[in-house]
PDB file of C-alpha atoms in Angstrom:
ATOM      1  CA  MET A  83      -5.516  43.453 138.253  1.00  0.00           C
ATOM      2  CA  VAL A  84      -3.231  45.768 136.197  1.00  0.00           C
ATOM      3  CA  VAL A  85       0.245  45.027 136.222  1.00  0.00           C
ATOM      4  CA  THR A  86       2.449  47.877 134.923  1.00  0.00           C
ATOM      5  CA  THR A  87       6.088  47.604 133.821  1.00  0.00           C
ATOM      6  CA  SER A  88       8.714  50.080 133.219  1.00  0.00           C
ATOM      7  CA  THR A  89      11.975  50.056 131.273  1.00  0.00           C
ATOM      8  CA  ARG A  90      14.894  52.111 132.233  1.00  0.00           C
ATOM      9  CA  SER A  91      17.991  52.389 129.949  1.00  0.00           C
ATOM     10  CA  ARG A  92      21.301  51.745 131.926  1.00  0.00           C
ATOM     11  CA  LYS A  93      23.799  54.349 131.791  1.00  0.00           C
ATOM     12  CA  PRO A  94      26.982  53.291 130.163  1.00  0.00           C
ATOM     13  CA  THR A  95      29.900  52.638 132.582  1.00  0.00           C
ATOM     14  CA  GLY A  96      32.710  52.959 130.196  1.00  0.00           C
ATOM     15  CA  PRO A  97      33.853  55.185 127.115  1.00  0.00           C
ATOM     16  CA  ASP A  98      31.515  55.025 124.226  1.00  0.00           C
ATOM     17  CA  ALA A  99      32.619  51.970 121.927  1.00  0.00           C
ATOM     18  CA  ALA A 100      31.878  53.877 118.575  1.00  0.00           C
ATOM     19  CA  CYS A 101      33.980  56.889 119.853  1.00  0.00           C
ATOM     20  CA  VAL A 102      36.819  54.624 120.892  1.00  0.00           C
ATOM     21  CA  GLU A 103      36.655  52.672 117.594  1.00  0.00           C
ATOM     22  CA  ALA A 104      36.759  55.923 115.516  1.00  0.00           C
ATOM     23  CA  VAL A 105      40.719  56.066 115.487  1.00  0.00           C
ATOM     24  CA  ASP A 106      41.047  56.646 111.630  1.00  0.00           C
ATOM     25  CA  LEU A 107      38.498  59.432 111.966  1.00  0.00           C
ATOM     26  CA  ALA A 108      40.215  61.028 114.512  1.00  0.00           C
ATOM     27  CA  ARG A 109      43.853  60.506 112.739  1.00  0.00           C
ATOM     28  CA  ALA A 110      42.340  62.148 109.549  1.00  0.00           C
ATOM     29  CA  ALA A 111      41.353  65.164 111.236  1.00  0.00           C
ATOM     30  CA  ALA A 112      44.700  65.639 112.845  1.00  0.00           C
ATOM     31  CA  THR A 113      46.392  64.975 109.450  1.00  0.00           C
ATOM     32  CA  GLU A 114      44.321  67.656 108.024  1.00  0.00           C
ATOM     33  CA  ALA A 115      45.243  70.336 110.549  1.00  0.00           C
ATOM     34  CA  ALA A 116      49.067  69.209 110.330  1.00  0.00           C
ATOM     35  CA  PRO A 117      49.953  66.982 107.106  1.00  0.00           C
ATOM     36  CA  GLY A 118      52.751  64.893 107.343  1.00  0.00           C
ATOM     37  CA  GLU A 119      53.327  65.474 111.236  1.00  0.00           C
ATOM     38  CA  VAL A 120      50.750  63.012 112.615  1.00  0.00           C
ATOM     39  CA  GLY A 121      52.785  59.947 114.260  1.00  0.00           C
ATOM     40  CA  GLU A 122      51.346  56.748 116.160  1.00  0.00           C
ATOM     41  CA  HIS A 123      48.195  56.493 118.011  1.00  0.00           C
ATOM     42  CA  LEU A 124      49.075  56.903 121.812  1.00  0.00           C
ATOM     43  CA  GLY A 125      46.010  55.938 123.648  1.00  0.00           C
ATOM     44  CA  VAL A 126      42.279  57.139 123.984  1.00  0.00           C
ATOM     45  CA  GLU A 127      40.729  58.898 127.126  1.00  0.00           C
ATOM     46  CA  ALA A 128      37.102  59.015 128.017  1.00  0.00           C
ATOM     47  CA  GLU A 129      36.119  62.899 128.627  1.00  0.00           C
ATOM     48  CA  ASP A 130      32.325  62.307 129.304  1.00  0.00           C
ATOM     49  CA  GLU A 131      29.535  60.134 128.174  1.00  0.00           C
ATOM     50  CA  ARG A 132      30.034  59.695 124.445  1.00  0.00           C
ATOM     51  CA  LEU A 133      33.112  62.023 124.509  1.00  0.00           C
ATOM     52  CA  VAL A 134      36.274  60.581 123.616  1.00  0.00           C
ATOM     53  CA  THR A 135      39.906  62.161 123.174  1.00  0.00           C
ATOM     54  CA  HIS A 136      42.278  60.241 120.811  1.00  0.00           C
ATOM     55  CA  ARG A 137      46.077  61.086 121.373  1.00  0.00           C
ATOM     56  CA  PHE A 138      48.472  60.910 118.466  1.00  0.00           C
ATOM     57  CA  ALA A 139      52.297  61.546 118.721  1.00  0.00           C
ATOM     58  CA  THR A 140      53.723  64.488 116.508  1.00  0.00           C
ATOM     59  CA  THR A 141      56.594  64.005 114.263  1.00  0.00           C
ATOM     60  CA  ASN A 142      57.434  67.680 114.114  1.00  0.00           C
ATOM     61  CA  PRO A 143      60.956  67.971 115.547  1.00  0.00           C
ATOM     62  CA  GLY A 144      60.267  71.506 116.972  1.00  0.00           C
ATOM     63  CA  TYR A 145      57.571  69.960 119.388  1.00  0.00           C
ATOM     64  CA  LEU A 146      59.302  67.454 121.172  1.00  0.00           C
ATOM     65  CA  GLY A 147      57.156  66.034 124.109  1.00  0.00           C
ATOM     66  CA  TRP A 148      53.737  67.294 122.402  1.00  0.00           C
ATOM     67  CA  HIS A 149      51.069  65.229 121.155  1.00  0.00           C
ATOM     68  CA  TRP A 150      47.926  65.877 119.040  1.00  0.00           C
ATOM     69  CA  ALA A 151      44.466  65.527 121.045  1.00  0.00           C
ATOM     70  CA  VAL A 152      41.555  64.850 118.587  1.00  0.00           C
ATOM     71  CA  THR A 153      38.161  64.780 120.744  1.00  0.00           C
ATOM     72  CA  VAL A 154      35.174  62.883 118.931  1.00  0.00           C
ATOM     73  CA  THR A 155      31.611  62.525 120.088  1.00  0.00           C
ATOM     74  CA  ARG A 156      28.484  61.205 119.121  1.00  0.00           C
ATOM     75  CA  ALA A 157      24.870  62.304 119.489  1.00  0.00           C
ATOM     76  CA  SER A 158      22.353  60.398 121.528  1.00  0.00           C
ATOM     77  CA  ARG A 159      20.873  57.416 119.670  1.00  0.00           C
ATOM     78  CA  ALA A 160      22.925  58.336 116.577  1.00  0.00           C
ATOM     79  CA  LYS A 161      25.637  55.973 114.953  1.00  0.00           C
ATOM     80  CA  GLU A 162      27.744  58.552 113.289  1.00  0.00           C
ATOM     81  CA  VAL A 163      30.755  59.790 115.272  1.00  0.00           C
ATOM     82  CA  THR A 164      31.800  63.355 114.524  1.00  0.00           C
ATOM     83  CA  ILE A 165      34.756  65.619 115.461  1.00  0.00           C
ATOM     84  CA  ASP A 166      34.593  67.900 118.214  1.00  0.00           C
ATOM     85  CA  GLU A 167      38.146  69.768 118.198  1.00  0.00           C
ATOM     86  CA  VAL A 168      41.694  69.005 117.336  1.00  0.00           C
ATOM     87  CA  VAL A 169      44.415  70.794 119.542  1.00  0.00           C
ATOM     88  CA  LEU A 170      48.327  70.208 119.829  1.00  0.00           C
ATOM     89  CA  LEU A 171      49.054  69.913 123.704  1.00  0.00           C
ATOM     90  CA  PRO A 172      52.137  69.781 125.456  1.00  0.00           C
ATOM     91  CA  GLY A 173      53.021  66.531 127.540  1.00  0.00           C
ATOM     92  CA  GLU A 174      55.193  65.842 130.725  1.00  0.00           C
ATOM     93  CA  THR A 175      58.480  66.142 128.878  1.00  0.00           C
ATOM     94  CA  ALA A 176      57.228  69.291 126.564  1.00  0.00           C
ATOM     95  CA  VAL A 177      59.277  72.409 126.553  1.00  0.00           C
ATOM     96  CA  LEU A 178      57.235  75.393 127.539  1.00  0.00           C
ATOM     97  CA  ALA A 179      57.674  78.952 127.769  1.00  0.00           C
ATOM     98  CA  PRO A 180      57.664  80.401 131.305  1.00  0.00           C
ATOM     99  CA  PRO A 181      54.426  81.386 132.697  1.00  0.00           C
ATOM    100  CA  PHE A 182      52.915  84.854 131.626  1.00  0.00           C
ATOM    101  CA  VAL A 183      53.617  87.635 134.247  1.00  0.00           C
ATOM    102  CA  PRO A 184      51.768  90.972 133.890  1.00  0.00           C
ATOM    103  CA  TRP A 185      53.904  93.989 132.900  1.00  0.00           C
ATOM    104  CA  ALA A 186      53.300  95.718 136.089  1.00  0.00           C
ATOM    105  CA  GLU A 187      54.646  92.615 138.106  1.00  0.00           C
ATOM    106  CA  ARG A 188      57.774  92.032 136.174  1.00  0.00           C
ATOM    107  CA  LEU A 189      59.853  94.738 137.656  1.00  0.00           C
ATOM    108  CA  ARG A 190      62.316  93.484 140.027  1.00  0.00           C
ATOM    109  CA  PRO A 191      64.587  95.343 142.718  1.00  0.00           C
ATOM    110  CA  GLY A 192      67.572  96.555 140.773  1.00  0.00           C
ATOM    111  CA  ASP A 193      65.897  96.876 137.334  1.00  0.00           C
ATOM    112  CA  LEU A 194      65.501 100.673 137.408  1.00  0.00           C
ATOM    113  CA  GLY A 195      67.983 102.653 135.607  1.00  0.00           C
ATOM    114  CA  PRO A 196      68.737 106.263 134.922  1.00  0.00           C
ATOM    115  CA  GLY A 197      65.929 108.168 133.447  1.00  0.00           C
ATOM    116  CA  ASP A 198      63.416 105.568 134.169  1.00  0.00           C
ATOM    117  CA  ILE A 199      60.228 106.737 136.054  1.00  0.00           C
ATOM    118  CA  LEU A 200      58.474 104.280 138.393  1.00  0.00           C
ATOM    119  CA  PRO A 201      55.470 105.988 139.967  1.00  0.00           C
ATOM    120  CA  PRO A 202      53.932 103.905 142.907  1.00  0.00           C
ATOM    121  CA  PRO A 203      50.711 102.104 142.307  1.00  0.00           C
ATOM    122  CA  GLU A 204      47.527 103.776 143.649  1.00  0.00           C
ATOM    123  CA  ASN A 205      46.743 102.967 147.392  1.00  0.00           C
ATOM    124  CA  ASP A 206      50.098 101.704 147.841  1.00  0.00           C
ATOM    125  CA  ASP A 207      49.917 100.293 151.370  1.00  0.00           C
ATOM    126  CA  ARG A 208      53.593 101.173 152.274  1.00  0.00           C
ATOM    127  CA  LEU A 209      52.648 104.914 152.089  1.00  0.00           C
ATOM    128  CA  LEU A 210      50.512 107.099 154.221  1.00  0.00           C
ATOM    129  CA  PRO A 211      49.212 110.701 153.665  1.00  0.00           C
ATOM    130  CA  GLY A 212      51.840 113.147 155.323  1.00  0.00           C
ATOM    131  CA  TYR A 213      51.560 116.992 156.445  1.00  0.00           C
ATOM    132  CA  THR A 214      52.633 119.552 153.958  1.00  0.00           C
ATOM    133  CA  GLY A 215      51.028 122.657 155.904  1.00  0.00           C
ATOM    134  CA  GLN A 216      48.495 123.235 153.074  1.00  0.00           C
ATOM    135  CA  THR A 217      44.979 123.560 153.753  1.00  0.00           C
ATOM    136  CA  ASP A 218      43.799 121.507 150.791  1.00  0.00           C
ATOM    137  CA  SER A 219      45.592 118.469 152.117  1.00  0.00           C
ATOM    138  CA  PRO A 220      44.090 115.397 150.219  1.00  0.00           C
ATOM    139  CA  TYR A 221      44.057 113.517 153.550  1.00  0.00           C
ATOM    140  CA  ASP A 222      41.105 114.205 155.542  1.00  0.00           C
ATOM    141  CA  PRO A 223      40.400 111.717 158.633  1.00  0.00           C
ATOM    142  CA  ALA A 224      36.538 113.028 158.639  1.00  0.00           C
ATOM    143  CA  ASP A 225      35.992 110.968 155.535  1.00  0.00           C
ATOM    144  CA  GLY A 226      36.585 107.668 157.204  1.00  0.00           C
ATOM    145  CA  ASP A 227      39.750 106.989 155.037  1.00  0.00           C
ATOM    146  CA  ALA A 228      41.204 103.591 155.940  1.00  0.00           C
ATOM    147  CA  TYR A 229      44.251 105.477 157.007  1.00  0.00           C
ATOM    148  CA  ALA A 230      42.310 107.500 159.751  1.00  0.00           C
ATOM    149  CA  GLY A 231      43.176 104.995 162.523  1.00  0.00           C
ATOM    150  CA  GLU A 232      46.998 105.242 161.735  1.00  0.00           C
ATOM    151  CA  ALA A 233      47.137 109.116 161.914  1.00  0.00           C
ATOM    152  CA  ASP A 234      49.071 109.094 165.128  1.00  0.00           C
ATOM    153  CA  LEU A 235      51.660 106.500 163.862  1.00  0.00           C
ATOM    154  CA  VAL A 236      52.963 109.208 161.764  1.00  0.00           C
ATOM    155  CA  ALA A 237      52.840 112.108 163.976  1.00  0.00           C
ATOM    156  CA  ASP A 238      56.668 112.083 164.384  1.00  0.00           C
ATOM    157  CA  GLU A 239      56.807 113.093 160.508  1.00  0.00           C
ATOM    158  CA  LEU A 240      54.633 116.095 160.704  1.00  0.00           C
ATOM    159  CA  GLY A 241      56.332 119.238 159.577  1.00  0.00           C
ATOM    160  CA  LEU A 242      58.727 117.518 157.145  1.00  0.00           C
ATOM    161  CA  GLY A 243      56.810 118.862 153.927  1.00  0.00           C
ATOM    162  CA  ARG A 244      55.968 115.413 152.374  1.00  0.00           C
ATOM    163  CA  ALA A 245      52.843 114.734 150.782  1.00  0.00           C
ATOM    164  CA  ARG A 246      53.159 111.098 151.716  1.00  0.00           C
ATOM    165  CA  VAL A 247      55.315 109.070 154.566  1.00  0.00           C
ATOM    166  CA  LEU A 248      56.095 105.519 154.912  1.00  0.00           C
ATOM    167  CA  SER A 249      53.262 103.528 156.681  1.00  0.00           C
ATOM    168  CA  PRO A 250      53.876 100.738 159.284  1.00  0.00           C
ATOM    169  CA  VAL A 251      53.437  98.152 156.661  1.00  0.00           C
ATOM    170  CA  GLY A 252      56.193  99.834 154.552  1.00  0.00           C
ATOM    171  CA  ARG A 253      58.561 100.201 157.505  1.00  0.00           C
ATOM    172  CA  ALA A 254      57.970  96.366 158.485  1.00  0.00           C
ATOM    173  CA  ASP A 255      58.546  95.261 154.859  1.00  0.00           C
ATOM    174  CA  ALA A 256      61.909  97.352 154.667  1.00  0.00           C
ATOM    175  CA  THR A 257      63.023  96.165 158.176  1.00  0.00           C
ATOM    176  CA  ASP A 258      62.409  92.694 157.246  1.00  0.00           C
ATOM    177  CA  ARG A 259      64.087  93.010 153.619  1.00  0.00           C
ATOM    178  CA  TRP A 260      67.197  94.809 155.121  1.00  0.00           C
ATOM    179  CA  TYR A 261      67.507  92.521 158.244  1.00  0.00           C
ATOM    180  CA  SER A 262      67.363  89.185 156.238  1.00  0.00           C
ATOM    181  CA  GLY A 263      69.496  90.619 153.367  1.00  0.00           C
ATOM    182  CA  GLU A 264      73.378  90.793 152.526  1.00  0.00           C
ATOM    183  CA  ARG A 265      73.626  93.384 155.337  1.00  0.00           C
ATOM    184  CA  GLY A 266      72.200  91.598 158.133  1.00  0.00           C
ATOM    185  CA  PRO A 267      73.478  89.239 160.710  1.00  0.00           C
ATOM    186  CA  GLU A 268      73.420  86.066 158.866  1.00  0.00           C
ATOM    187  CA  ALA A 269      75.436  87.245 155.800  1.00  0.00           C
ATOM    188  CA  PRO A 270      78.519  85.162 155.503  1.00  0.00           C
ATOM    189  CA  ILE A 271      80.641  88.309 155.775  1.00  0.00           C
ATOM    190  CA  ALA A 272      79.041  89.173 159.115  1.00  0.00           C
ATOM    191  CA  THR A 273      79.475  85.621 160.617  1.00  0.00           C
ATOM    192  CA  ALA A 274      83.178  85.687 160.041  1.00  0.00           C
ATOM    193  CA  ALA A 275      83.626  89.038 161.102  1.00  0.00           C
ATOM    194  CA  PRO A 276      85.724  89.908 164.461  1.00  0.00           C
ATOM    195  CA  ALA A 277      83.150  92.268 165.837  1.00  0.00           C
ATOM    196  CA  GLN A 278      79.486  93.829 165.385  1.00  0.00           C
ATOM    197  CA  CYS A 279      78.972  97.033 163.594  1.00  0.00           C
ATOM    198  CA  ALA A 280      77.138  98.219 166.967  1.00  0.00           C
ATOM    199  CA  THR A 281      80.757  98.729 168.258  1.00  0.00           C
ATOM    200  CA  CYS A 282      82.257 100.120 165.231  1.00  0.00           C
ATOM    201  CA  GLY A 283      83.595 103.512 165.099  1.00  0.00           C
ATOM    202  CA  PHE A 284      82.580 104.118 161.436  1.00  0.00           C
ATOM    203  CA  LEU A 285      78.780 103.313 162.072  1.00  0.00           C
ATOM    204  CA  LEU A 286      76.603 106.545 161.472  1.00  0.00           C
ATOM    205  CA  ALA A 287      73.202 106.856 163.500  1.00  0.00           C
ATOM    206  CA  MET A 288      69.896 106.908 161.991  1.00  0.00           C
ATOM    207  CA  ALA A 289      67.032 109.047 162.983  1.00  0.00           C
ATOM    208  CA  GLY A 290      63.578 107.711 163.371  1.00  0.00           C
ATOM    209  CA  SER A 291      62.263 104.328 164.531  1.00  0.00           C
ATOM    210  CA  MET A 292      64.708 102.543 161.977  1.00  0.00           C
ATOM    211  CA  GLY A 293      67.636 104.052 163.816  1.00  0.00           C
ATOM    212  CA  ARG A 294      66.984 101.564 166.619  1.00  0.00           C
ATOM    213  CA  VAL A 295      68.129  98.618 164.446  1.00  0.00           C
ATOM    214  CA  PHE A 296      70.067 100.142 161.641  1.00  0.00           C
ATOM    215  CA  GLY A 297      72.722 102.433 160.867  1.00  0.00           C
ATOM    216  CA  VAL A 298      74.941 103.690 157.837  1.00  0.00           C
ATOM    217  CA  CYS A 299      78.516 102.496 157.277  1.00  0.00           C
ATOM    218  CA  ALA A 300      81.107 105.142 156.660  1.00  0.00           C
ATOM    219  CA  ASN A 301      84.266 103.149 156.315  1.00  0.00           C
ATOM    220  CA  GLU A 302      85.420 103.552 152.711  1.00  0.00           C
ATOM    221  CA  TYR A 303      87.224 100.300 152.866  1.00  0.00           C
ATOM    222  CA  ALA A 304      84.338  98.271 153.935  1.00  0.00           C
ATOM    223  CA  PRO A 305      82.131  96.486 151.414  1.00  0.00           C
ATOM    224  CA  ASP A 306      78.900  98.215 152.767  1.00  0.00           C
ATOM    225  CA  ASP A 307      80.509 101.558 152.787  1.00  0.00           C
ATOM    226  CA  ALA A 308      77.354 104.378 152.393  1.00  0.00           C
ATOM    227  CA  LYS A 309      74.870 101.555 152.849  1.00  0.00           C
ATOM    228  CA  VAL A 310      72.540 100.525 155.617  1.00  0.00           C
ATOM    229  CA  VAL A 311      73.613  97.920 157.818  1.00  0.00           C
ATOM    230  CA  SER A 312      71.945  96.199 160.973  1.00  0.00           C
ATOM    231  CA  PHE A 313      73.687  96.577 164.375  1.00  0.00           C
ATOM    232  CA  ASP A 314      74.531  92.865 164.360  1.00  0.00           C
ATOM    233  CA  HIS A 315      76.038  93.012 161.041  1.00  0.00           C
ATOM    234  CA  GLY A 316      79.752  92.994 160.761  1.00  0.00           C
ATOM    235  CA  CYS A 317      83.058  92.777 158.595  1.00  0.00           C
ATOM    236  CA  GLY A 318      86.732  92.767 158.596  1.00  0.00           C
ATOM    237  CA  ALA A 319      86.980  96.576 158.415  1.00  0.00           C
ATOM    238  CA  HIS A 320      85.847  97.052 162.037  1.00  0.00           C
ATOM    239  CA  SER A 321      87.426 100.070 163.706  1.00  0.00           C
ATOM    240  CA  GLU A 322      88.807  97.802 166.534  1.00  0.00           C
ATOM    241  CA  ALA A 323      89.971  94.951 164.470  1.00  0.00           C
ATOM    242  CA  VAL A 324      93.375  93.823 165.240  1.00  0.00           C
ATOM    243  CA  ALA A 325      95.649  92.409 162.802  1.00  0.00           C
ATOM    244  CA  THR A 326      96.202  88.718 162.778  1.00  0.00           C
ATOM    245  CA  PRO A 327      99.117  86.360 161.564  1.00  0.00           C
ATOM    246  CA  GLY A 328      98.292  85.856 157.687  1.00  0.00           C
ATOM    247  CA  GLY A 329      95.897  88.840 157.597  1.00  0.00           C
ATOM    248  CA  LEU A 330      95.981  91.774 154.944  1.00  0.00           C
ATOM    249  CA  ALA A 331      98.019  94.137 157.336  1.00  0.00           C
ATOM    250  CA  GLU A 332     100.951  91.563 157.277  1.00  0.00           C
ATOM    251  CA  ARG A 333     103.554  92.040 154.726  1.00  0.00           C
ATOM    252  CA  PRO A 334     104.018  88.759 152.694  1.00  0.00           C
ATOM    253  CA  PRO A 335     107.567  87.235 152.247  1.00  0.00           C
ATOM    254  CA  LEU A 336     109.320  88.199 148.940  1.00  0.00           C
ATOM    255  CA  LEU A 337     108.571  85.719 146.198  1.00  0.00           C
ATOM    256  CA  LEU A 338     111.274  87.328 143.563  1.00  0.00           C
ATOM    257  CA  ASP A 339     114.501  88.368 144.671  1.00  0.00           C
ATOM    258  CA  HIS A 340     115.684  91.475 142.781  1.00  0.00           C
ATOM    259  CA  VAL A 341     118.764  92.175 144.984  1.00  0.00           C
ATOM    260  CA  ASP A 342     120.976  89.305 144.263  1.00  0.00           C
ATOM    261  CA  TYR A 343     122.111  87.862 141.099  1.00  0.00           C
ATOM    262  CA  ASP A 344     122.665  84.504 139.662  1.00  0.00           C
ATOM    263  CA  LEU A 345     125.678  83.266 137.613  1.00  0.00           C
ATOM    264  CA  VAL A 346     124.803  81.623 134.450  1.00  0.00           C
ATOM    265  CA  VAL A 347     127.581  79.855 132.270  1.00  0.00           C
ATOM    266  CA  LEU A 348     126.778  79.752 128.591  1.00  0.00           C
ATOM    267  CA  ASP A 349     129.025  77.118 127.151  1.00  0.00           C
ATOM    268  CA  ASP A 350     127.768  77.333 123.776  1.00  0.00           C
ATOM    269  CA  VAL A 351     127.945  81.050 123.257  1.00  0.00           C
ATOM    270  CA  ALA A 352     131.705  81.677 122.927  1.00  0.00           C
ATOM    271  CA  GLU A 353     134.963  80.027 123.439  1.00  0.00           C
ATOM    272  CA  VAL A 354     136.708  80.741 126.672  1.00  0.00           C
ATOM    273  CA  VAL A 355     140.045  82.325 126.244  1.00  0.00           C
ATOM    274  CA  GLU A 356     142.539  81.444 128.971  1.00  0.00           C
ATOM    275  CA  VAL A 357     144.927  84.139 129.967  1.00  0.00           C
ATOM    276  CA  SER A 358     147.770  83.413 132.184  1.00  0.00           C
ATOM    277  CA  ALA A 359     148.367  85.523 135.357  1.00  0.00           C
ATOM    278  CA  ALA A 360     151.721  86.297 134.010  1.00  0.00           C
ATOM    279  CA  GLU A 361     150.534  87.626 130.911  1.00  0.00           C
ATOM    280  CA  ALA A 362     147.493  89.403 132.724  1.00  0.00           C
ATOM    281  CA  ALA A 363     150.131  90.963 135.006  1.00  0.00           C
ATOM    282  CA  GLU A 364     152.091  92.585 132.090  1.00  0.00           C
ATOM    283  CA  GLY A 365     149.060  94.403 130.942  1.00  0.00           C
ATOM    284  CA  VAL A 366     148.636  92.933 127.482  1.00  0.00           C
ATOM    285  CA  ALA A 367     147.591  89.387 126.644  1.00  0.00           C
ATOM    286  CA  GLU A 368     149.058  87.422 123.747  1.00  0.00           C
ATOM    287  CA  VAL A 369     145.867  86.097 122.217  1.00  0.00           C
ATOM    288  CA  GLU A 370     145.868  84.047 119.077  1.00  0.00           C
ATOM    289  CA  GLU A 371     143.759  85.505 115.755  1.00  0.00           C
ATOM    290  CA  ASP A 372     141.683  82.406 115.924  1.00  0.00           C
ATOM    291  CA  ASP A 373     140.705  83.151 119.713  1.00  0.00           C
ATOM    292  CA  VAL A 374     139.907  86.930 118.781  1.00  0.00           C
ATOM    293  CA  GLU A 375     137.541  85.927 116.160  1.00  0.00           C
ATOM    294  CA  ALA A 376     135.696  83.448 118.541  1.00  0.00           C
ATOM    295  CA  VAL A 377     135.175  86.278 121.042  1.00  0.00           C
ATOM    296  CA  THR A 378     134.424  88.909 118.486  1.00  0.00           C
ATOM    297  CA  ALA A 379     131.661  86.507 116.749  1.00  0.00           C
ATOM    298  CA  ALA A 380     130.158  86.129 120.352  1.00  0.00           C
ATOM    299  CA  VAL A 381     129.236  89.702 120.807  1.00  0.00           C
ATOM    300  CA  VAL A 382     125.665  90.241 120.599  1.00  0.00           C
ATOM    301  CA  GLU A 383     124.209  93.919 119.711  1.00  0.00           C
ATOM    302  CA  ILE A 384     121.663  95.076 122.113  1.00  0.00           C
ATOM    303  CA  ASP A 385     119.550  98.034 120.769  1.00  0.00           C
ATOM    304  CA  ASP A 386     117.498 100.582 122.842  1.00  0.00           C
ATOM    305  CA  VAL A 387     119.398 100.073 126.050  1.00  0.00           C
ATOM    306  CA  PRO A 388     119.873 103.286 127.932  1.00  0.00           C
ATOM    307  CA  GLU A 389     123.190 104.167 129.245  1.00  0.00           C
ATOM    308  CA  GLY A 390     123.885 102.865 132.922  1.00  0.00           C
ATOM    309  CA  ASP A 391     121.363 100.187 132.577  1.00  0.00           C
ATOM    310  CA  LEU A 392     123.882  97.400 131.239  1.00  0.00           C
ATOM    311  CA  LEU A 393     126.229  96.317 133.896  1.00  0.00           C
ATOM    312  CA  VAL A 394     128.892  93.871 132.592  1.00  0.00           C
ATOM    313  CA  GLU A 395     131.445  92.254 135.453  1.00  0.00           C
ATOM    314  CA  VAL A 396     134.613  90.377 134.227  1.00  0.00           C
ATOM    315  CA  VAL A 397     135.608  87.618 136.763  1.00  0.00           C
ATOM    316  CA  THR A 398     138.370  85.230 136.730  1.00  0.00           C
ATOM    317  CA  GLU A 399     137.908  81.413 136.562  1.00  0.00           C
ATOM    318  CA  ASP A 400     139.142  81.354 140.411  1.00  0.00           C
ATOM    319  CA  GLU A 401     136.548  83.863 141.467  1.00  0.00           C
ATOM    320  CA  THR A 402     133.765  81.823 139.463  1.00  0.00           C
ATOM    321  CA  GLU A 403     134.982  78.584 141.441  1.00  0.00           C
ATOM    322  CA  ASP A 404     134.729  80.500 144.609  1.00  0.00           C
ATOM    323  CA  PHE A 405     131.432  82.144 143.983  1.00  0.00           C
ATOM    324  CA  THR A 406     129.922  78.707 142.960  1.00  0.00           C
ATOM    325  CA  SER A 407     130.982  77.080 145.897  1.00  0.00           C
ATOM    326  CA  GLU A 408     129.456  79.709 148.246  1.00  0.00           C
ATOM    327  CA  ARG A 409     126.168  79.215 146.458  1.00  0.00           C
TER     328      ARG A 409
END
């Protein structure tokens, strides 16, 4: 009787011990890549059998939240651990640049300026070949083109002389974009409007299928003047709007009174010279020299005042008291 035995090596269940212990080797590799910028050891992660990655913090102030990742490996039945790669990777708190966007996808609505040229992409699904009246038309239904089944959808565009017209996809995109935008029924100005554009006298009708939902505003005082608006849009410049209290049509009260005048007594400007009624009746008042100097010193020179713009009114003390009591 022959008995055979076989030995089967067990597959390691955890990270390779030799690779895990190679912290100094991994640190030396990271220091060689960035001298003076390698910090504390953050941990180790098993990538595969005998393949381990050591993570080190970076002390570079320009890379907050980043860490050095040094991957080490060991060949089968070999004792020496070697370096596989050294990279600087971002962490969860790292500041990263925005994701790359191809140039063809960077253009957004409103970016096109004067002099800019934006040709449509090839095979644009928003456009369909039209009818120009030429015999060498680029569109031939016999070729089995993808647009052959949609030729009847653009029959109403025939005779306009355009090489391409808007496709059903293009019309649907425009309808959704306009209706859900700032000139649709859900806009804040529309929800607060007294009535909808469908009943406004300033709404101009549009031809074609789009005219069933949209029109053009022709009110110069409306915020959407010369723009396409939906029938259920609206604003405060509706043709049938009625002025309400507190609205723009009501004249606000005066805040500054330029008709009346206020009496201001300046006690510290000049001395008041009292003249008796008898002296005033004689036509000439006897005033002492000291009083004359005091009054003369109180005169203020005013330059650049046109004639007729400066009005001085002299009142008696009794009139001043009467005026103050009336106020």
